[in-house]
CSV table of C-alpha atoms in Angstrom, one decimal:
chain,number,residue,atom,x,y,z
A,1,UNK,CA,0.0,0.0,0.0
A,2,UNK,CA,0.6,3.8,-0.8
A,3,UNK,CA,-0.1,6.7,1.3
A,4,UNK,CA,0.3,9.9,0.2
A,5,UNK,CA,-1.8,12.6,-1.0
A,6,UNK,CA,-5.1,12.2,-3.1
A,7,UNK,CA,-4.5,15.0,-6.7
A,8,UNK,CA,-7.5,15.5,-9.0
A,9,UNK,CA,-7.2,12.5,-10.8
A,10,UNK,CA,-8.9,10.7,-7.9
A,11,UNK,CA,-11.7,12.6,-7.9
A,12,UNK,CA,-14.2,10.1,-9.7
A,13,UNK,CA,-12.7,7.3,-7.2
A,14,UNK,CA,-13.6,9.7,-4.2
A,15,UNK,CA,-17.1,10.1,-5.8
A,16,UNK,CA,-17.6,6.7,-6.1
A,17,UNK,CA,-16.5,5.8,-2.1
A,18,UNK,CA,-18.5,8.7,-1.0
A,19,UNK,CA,-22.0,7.3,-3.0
A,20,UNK,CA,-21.5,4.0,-1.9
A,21,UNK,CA,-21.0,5.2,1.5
A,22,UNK,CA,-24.5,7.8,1.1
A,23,UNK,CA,-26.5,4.9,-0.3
A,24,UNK,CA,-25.3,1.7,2.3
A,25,UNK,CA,-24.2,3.8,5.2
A,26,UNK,CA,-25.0,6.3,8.4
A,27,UNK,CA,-21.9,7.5,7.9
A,28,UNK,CA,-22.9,10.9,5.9
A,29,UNK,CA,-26.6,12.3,6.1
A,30,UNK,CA,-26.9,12.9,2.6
A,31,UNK,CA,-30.1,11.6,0.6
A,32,UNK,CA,-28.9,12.3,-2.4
A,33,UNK,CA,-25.4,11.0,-4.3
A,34,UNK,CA,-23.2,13.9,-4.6
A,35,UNK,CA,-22.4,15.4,-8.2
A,36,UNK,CA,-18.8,15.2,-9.8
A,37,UNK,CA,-19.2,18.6,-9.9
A,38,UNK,CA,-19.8,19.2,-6.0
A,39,UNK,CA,-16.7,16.7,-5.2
A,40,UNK,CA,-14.4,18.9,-7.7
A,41,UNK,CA,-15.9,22.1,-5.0
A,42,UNK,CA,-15.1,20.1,-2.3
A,43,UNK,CA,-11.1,19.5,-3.6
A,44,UNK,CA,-10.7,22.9,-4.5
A,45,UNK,CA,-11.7,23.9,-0.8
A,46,UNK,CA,-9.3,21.7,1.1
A,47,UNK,CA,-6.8,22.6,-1.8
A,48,UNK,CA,-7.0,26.3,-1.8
A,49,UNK,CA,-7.2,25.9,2.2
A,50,UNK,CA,-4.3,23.9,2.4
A,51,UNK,CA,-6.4,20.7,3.9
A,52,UNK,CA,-5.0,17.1,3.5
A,53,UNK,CA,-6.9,14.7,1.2
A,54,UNK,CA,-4.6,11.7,1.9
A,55,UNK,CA,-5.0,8.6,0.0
A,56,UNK,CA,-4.5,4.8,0.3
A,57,UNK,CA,-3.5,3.2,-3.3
A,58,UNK,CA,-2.5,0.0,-4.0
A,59,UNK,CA,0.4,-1.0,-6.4
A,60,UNK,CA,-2.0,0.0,-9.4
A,61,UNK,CA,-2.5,3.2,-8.3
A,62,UNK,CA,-6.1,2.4,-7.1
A,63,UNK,CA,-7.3,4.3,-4.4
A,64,UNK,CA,-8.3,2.0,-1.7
A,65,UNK,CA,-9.6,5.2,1.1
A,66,UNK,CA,-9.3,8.5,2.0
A,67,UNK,CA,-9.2,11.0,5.1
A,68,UNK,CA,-9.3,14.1,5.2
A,69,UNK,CA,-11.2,16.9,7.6
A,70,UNK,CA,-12.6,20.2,7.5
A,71,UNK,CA,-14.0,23.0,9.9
A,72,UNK,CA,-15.9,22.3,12.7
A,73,UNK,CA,-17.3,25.0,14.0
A,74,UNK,CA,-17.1,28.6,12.4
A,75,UNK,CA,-16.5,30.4,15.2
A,76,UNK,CA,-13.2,31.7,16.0
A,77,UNK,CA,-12.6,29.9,19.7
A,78,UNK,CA,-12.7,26.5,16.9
A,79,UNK,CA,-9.6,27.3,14.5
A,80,UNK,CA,-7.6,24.3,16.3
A,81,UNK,CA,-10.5,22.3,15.4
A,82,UNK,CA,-11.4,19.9,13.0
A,83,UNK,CA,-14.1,17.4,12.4
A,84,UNK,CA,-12.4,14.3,10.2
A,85,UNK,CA,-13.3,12.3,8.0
A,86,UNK,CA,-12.1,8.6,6.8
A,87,UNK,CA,-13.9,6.6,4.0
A,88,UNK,CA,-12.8,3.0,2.7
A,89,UNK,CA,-13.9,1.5,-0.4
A,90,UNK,CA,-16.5,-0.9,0.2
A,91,UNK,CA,-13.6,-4.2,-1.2
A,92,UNK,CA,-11.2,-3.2,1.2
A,93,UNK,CA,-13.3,-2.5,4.6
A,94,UNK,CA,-12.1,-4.7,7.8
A,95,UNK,CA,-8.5,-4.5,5.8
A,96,UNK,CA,-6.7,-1.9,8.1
A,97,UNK,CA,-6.9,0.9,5.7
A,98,UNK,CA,-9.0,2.9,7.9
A,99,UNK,CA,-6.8,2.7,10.8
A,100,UNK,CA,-3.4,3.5,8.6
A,101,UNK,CA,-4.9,6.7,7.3
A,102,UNK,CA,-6.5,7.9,10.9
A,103,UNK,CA,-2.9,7.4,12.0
A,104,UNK,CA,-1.2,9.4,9.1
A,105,UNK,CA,-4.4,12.2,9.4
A,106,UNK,CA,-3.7,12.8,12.6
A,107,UNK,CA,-0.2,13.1,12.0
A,108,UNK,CA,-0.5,15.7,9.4
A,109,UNK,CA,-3.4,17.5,11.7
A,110,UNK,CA,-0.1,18.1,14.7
A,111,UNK,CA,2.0,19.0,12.1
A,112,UNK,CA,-0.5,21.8,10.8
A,113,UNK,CA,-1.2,22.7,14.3
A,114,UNK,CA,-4.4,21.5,15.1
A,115,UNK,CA,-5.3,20.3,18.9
A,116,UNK,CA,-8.3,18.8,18.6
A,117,UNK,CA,-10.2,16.2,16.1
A,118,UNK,CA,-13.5,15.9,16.1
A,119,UNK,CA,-15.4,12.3,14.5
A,120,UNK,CA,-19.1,12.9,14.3
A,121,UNK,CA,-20.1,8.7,14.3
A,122,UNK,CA,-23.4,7.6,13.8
A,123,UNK,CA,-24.1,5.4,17.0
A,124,UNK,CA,-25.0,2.2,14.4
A,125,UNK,CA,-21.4,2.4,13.1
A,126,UNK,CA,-19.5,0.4,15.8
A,127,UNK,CA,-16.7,-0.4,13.2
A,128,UNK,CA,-15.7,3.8,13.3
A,129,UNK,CA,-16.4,3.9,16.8
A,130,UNK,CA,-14.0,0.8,17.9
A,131,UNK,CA,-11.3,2.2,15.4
A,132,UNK,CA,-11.2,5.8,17.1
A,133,UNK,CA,-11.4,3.9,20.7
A,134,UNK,CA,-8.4,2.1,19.7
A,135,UNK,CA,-6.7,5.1,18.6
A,136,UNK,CA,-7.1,7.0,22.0
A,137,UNK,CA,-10.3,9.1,21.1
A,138,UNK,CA,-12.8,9.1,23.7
A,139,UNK,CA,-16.8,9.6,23.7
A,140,UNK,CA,-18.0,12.8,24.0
């Protein structure tokens, strides 16, 4: 496996993890799958903001999950905090990808000086939750 950062030729491999994830998961509260177009607005946010979208590829160049994380709050009192995300592709769930790019996010997170990471986790997801227990985040 690869880590390193996600460029925009991943784009139609993010759009695909994050529609799979909207139509067989709790873990976003859209209803709708997102557009190509809304995931190019979304890159060009964390890129022009200097925001990690770190990737998982295999050998192939096949990107296997993502992380990445974005405001939490707007308020001021909230610029050391971030609300993450991490999204596997449905083939390689239950691999350890998850884990390896939570590790590397937060990593890049204390290297851009954040303090704090937030994971919003639907309570029917115990997968996420047992991954960020494991990892040292606590219930809040």
């Amino acid at each position: 496996m690869i880590i390193k950062e996600c460029s925009e030729h991943q784009l139609g491999e993010i759009l695909e993890i994050f529609n799979w994830a909207i139509a067989n998961t709790t873990a976003l509260y859209d209803y709708a799958p997102r557009s190509p177009q809304a995931i190019s607005e979304w890159y060009a946010l964390r890129k022009n903001r200097q925001i990690p979208v770190i990737g998982c590829f295999d050998d192939n160049n096949k990107l296997l999950g993502f992380a990445t994380y974005g405001d939490f709050r707007h308020y001021e009192g909230y610029k050391f905090t971030v609300e993450h995300s991490v999204y596997v592709h449905p083939d390689y769930h239950q691999s350890g990808i998850g884990e390896i790019l939570l590790q590397r996010l937060i990593a890049q997170a204390k290297n851009n000086n954040i303090h704090t990471l937030v994971g919003v986790i639907d309570a029917d997801n115990e997968a996420s939750i047992r991954l960020h227990a494991k990892l040292g985040f606590v219930y809040c």
